[in-house]
CSV table of C-alpha atoms in Angstrom, one decimal:
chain,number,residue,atom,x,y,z
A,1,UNK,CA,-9.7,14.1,-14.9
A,2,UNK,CA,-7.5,14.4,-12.6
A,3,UNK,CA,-7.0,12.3,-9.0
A,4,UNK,CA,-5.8,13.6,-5.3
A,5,UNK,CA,-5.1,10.2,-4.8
A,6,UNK,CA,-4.6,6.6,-5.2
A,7,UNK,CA,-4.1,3.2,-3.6
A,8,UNK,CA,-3.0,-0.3,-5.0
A,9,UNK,CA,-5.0,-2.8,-3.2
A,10,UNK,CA,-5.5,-6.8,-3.2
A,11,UNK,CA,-9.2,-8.2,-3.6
A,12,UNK,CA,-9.1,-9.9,-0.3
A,13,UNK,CA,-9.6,-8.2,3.2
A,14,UNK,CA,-7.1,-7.4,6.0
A,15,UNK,CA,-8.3,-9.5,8.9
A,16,UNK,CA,-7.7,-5.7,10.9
A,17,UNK,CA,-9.4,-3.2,9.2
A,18,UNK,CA,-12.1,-5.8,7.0
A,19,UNK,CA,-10.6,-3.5,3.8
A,20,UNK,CA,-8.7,-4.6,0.7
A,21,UNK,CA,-5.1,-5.5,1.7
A,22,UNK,CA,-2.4,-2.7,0.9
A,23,UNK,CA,0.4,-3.8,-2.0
A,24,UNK,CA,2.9,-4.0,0.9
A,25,UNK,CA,0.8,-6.7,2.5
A,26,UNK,CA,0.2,-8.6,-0.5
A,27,UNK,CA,4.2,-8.8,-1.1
A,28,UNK,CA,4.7,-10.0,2.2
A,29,UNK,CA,2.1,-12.3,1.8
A,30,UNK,CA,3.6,-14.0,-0.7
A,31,UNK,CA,6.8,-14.4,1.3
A,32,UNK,CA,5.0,-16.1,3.9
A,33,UNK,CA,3.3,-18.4,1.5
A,34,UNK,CA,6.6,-19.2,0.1
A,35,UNK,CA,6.4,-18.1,-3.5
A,36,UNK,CA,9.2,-15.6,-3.9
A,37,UNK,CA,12.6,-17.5,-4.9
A,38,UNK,CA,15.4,-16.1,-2.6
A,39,UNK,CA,15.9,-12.9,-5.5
A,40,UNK,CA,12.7,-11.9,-5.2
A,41,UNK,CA,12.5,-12.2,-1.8
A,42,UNK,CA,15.3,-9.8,-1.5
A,43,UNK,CA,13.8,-7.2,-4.0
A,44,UNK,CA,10.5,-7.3,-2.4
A,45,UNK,CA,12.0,-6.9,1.4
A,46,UNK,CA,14.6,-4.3,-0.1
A,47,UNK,CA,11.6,-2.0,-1.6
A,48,UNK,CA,9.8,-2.3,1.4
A,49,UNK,CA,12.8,-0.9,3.6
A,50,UNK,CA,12.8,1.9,0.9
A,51,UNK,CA,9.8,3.2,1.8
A,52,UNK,CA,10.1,3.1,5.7
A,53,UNK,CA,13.6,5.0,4.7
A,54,UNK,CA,12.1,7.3,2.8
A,55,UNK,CA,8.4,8.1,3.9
A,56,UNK,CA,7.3,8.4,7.7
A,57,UNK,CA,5.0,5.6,8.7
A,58,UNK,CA,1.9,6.9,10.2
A,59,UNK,CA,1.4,6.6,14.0
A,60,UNK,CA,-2.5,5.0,13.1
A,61,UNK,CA,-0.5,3.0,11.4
A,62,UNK,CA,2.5,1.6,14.0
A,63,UNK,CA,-0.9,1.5,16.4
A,64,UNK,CA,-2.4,-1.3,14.1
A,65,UNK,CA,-5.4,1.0,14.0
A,66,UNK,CA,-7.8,0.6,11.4
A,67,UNK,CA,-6.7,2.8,8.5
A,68,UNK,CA,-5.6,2.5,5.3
A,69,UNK,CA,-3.1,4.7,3.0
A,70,UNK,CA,-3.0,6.1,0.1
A,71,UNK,CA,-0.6,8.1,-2.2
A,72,UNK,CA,-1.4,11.5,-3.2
A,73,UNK,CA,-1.2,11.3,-6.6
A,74,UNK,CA,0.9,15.0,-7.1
A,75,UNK,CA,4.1,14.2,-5.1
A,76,UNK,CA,4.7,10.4,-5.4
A,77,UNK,CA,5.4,9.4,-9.4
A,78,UNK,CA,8.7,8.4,-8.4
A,79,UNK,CA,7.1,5.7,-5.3
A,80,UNK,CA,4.5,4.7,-7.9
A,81,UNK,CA,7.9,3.5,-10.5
A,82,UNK,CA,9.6,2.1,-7.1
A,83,UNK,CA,6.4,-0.1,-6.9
A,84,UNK,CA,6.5,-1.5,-10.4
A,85,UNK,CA,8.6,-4.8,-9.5
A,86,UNK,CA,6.5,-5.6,-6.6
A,87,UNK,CA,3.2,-5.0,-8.9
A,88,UNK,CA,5.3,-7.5,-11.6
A,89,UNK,CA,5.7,-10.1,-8.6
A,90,UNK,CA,2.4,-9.8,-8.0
A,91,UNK,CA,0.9,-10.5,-11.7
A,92,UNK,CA,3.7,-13.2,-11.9
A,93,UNK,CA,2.0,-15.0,-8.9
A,94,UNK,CA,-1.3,-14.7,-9.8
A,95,UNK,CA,-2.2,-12.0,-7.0
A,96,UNK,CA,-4.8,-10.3,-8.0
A,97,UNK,CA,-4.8,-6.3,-7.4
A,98,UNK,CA,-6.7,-3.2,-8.4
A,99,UNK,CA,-5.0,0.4,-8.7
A,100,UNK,CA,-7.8,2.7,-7.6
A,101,UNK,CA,-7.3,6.4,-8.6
A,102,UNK,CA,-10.3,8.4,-6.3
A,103,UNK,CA,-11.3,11.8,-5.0
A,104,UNK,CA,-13.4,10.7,-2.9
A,105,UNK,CA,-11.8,9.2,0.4
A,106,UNK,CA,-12.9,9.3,4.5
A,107,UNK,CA,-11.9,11.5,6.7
A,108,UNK,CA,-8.0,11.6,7.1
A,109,UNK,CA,-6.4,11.4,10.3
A,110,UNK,CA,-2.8,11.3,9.7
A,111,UNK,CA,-1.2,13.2,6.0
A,112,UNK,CA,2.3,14.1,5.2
A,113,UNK,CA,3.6,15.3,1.8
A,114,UNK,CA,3.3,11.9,-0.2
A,115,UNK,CA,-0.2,9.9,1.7
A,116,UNK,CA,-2.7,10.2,3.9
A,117,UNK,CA,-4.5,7.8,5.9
A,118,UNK,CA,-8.2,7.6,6.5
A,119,UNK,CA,-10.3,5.5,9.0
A,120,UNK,CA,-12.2,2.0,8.2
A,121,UNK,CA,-14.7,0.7,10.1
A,122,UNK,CA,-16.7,-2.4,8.8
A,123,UNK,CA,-14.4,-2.3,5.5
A,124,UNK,CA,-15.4,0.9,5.0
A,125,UNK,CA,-13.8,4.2,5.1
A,126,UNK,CA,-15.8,6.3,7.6
């Protein structure tokens, strides 16, 4: 089968949009919890500057609206291998994360070549 999409997630909720966390949140979360050594730290932050080099940031998204992203599975192999040390981080640490792979997402309301972003309400995508 194949997917349109897919989104690496945390199993708790943002406190915004009451939906999984996003893999950039769960990095950062673990800087401000103080469990990167100054290395990782520096990997994590330097990945995460990456991406806002290299993808545009959703305006739903520098609003703090409710949305969440995803990648669209065609166009972004080579962001899916920049991920893999933040996903190693993350099993290192303990946080725990799913990869989902879906058709099926909410309406979108902001897509460029490599994600889209779809609107939660209630932790779910409406």
């Amino acid at each position: 089968m194949k997917f349109l999409y897919m989104r690496i997630q945390g199993r708790e909720n943002s406190y915004i949009t009451q939906y999984p966390k996003g893999v950039f949140s769960l990095g950062w979360n673990l800087i401000r919890d103080g469990r990167l050594d100054d290395r990782e730290k520096e990997m994590f932050i330097a990945i995460d500057q990456w991406f806002k080099d290299n993808l545009p940031e959703p305006e739903p998204c520098k609003n703090h609206e409710r949305v969440i992203t995803f990648f669209k599975c065609e166009t972004t192999e080579e962001m899916q291998l920049k991920l893999e040390p933040v996903l190693a981080l993350l099993d290192k640490y303990g946080k725990e994360y799913d990869v989902v792979y879906t058709n099926f997402i909410g309406g979108i309301v902001y897509e460029d070549q490599w994600q889209v972003a779809v609107r939660v309400e209630d932790g779910k995508m409406i």
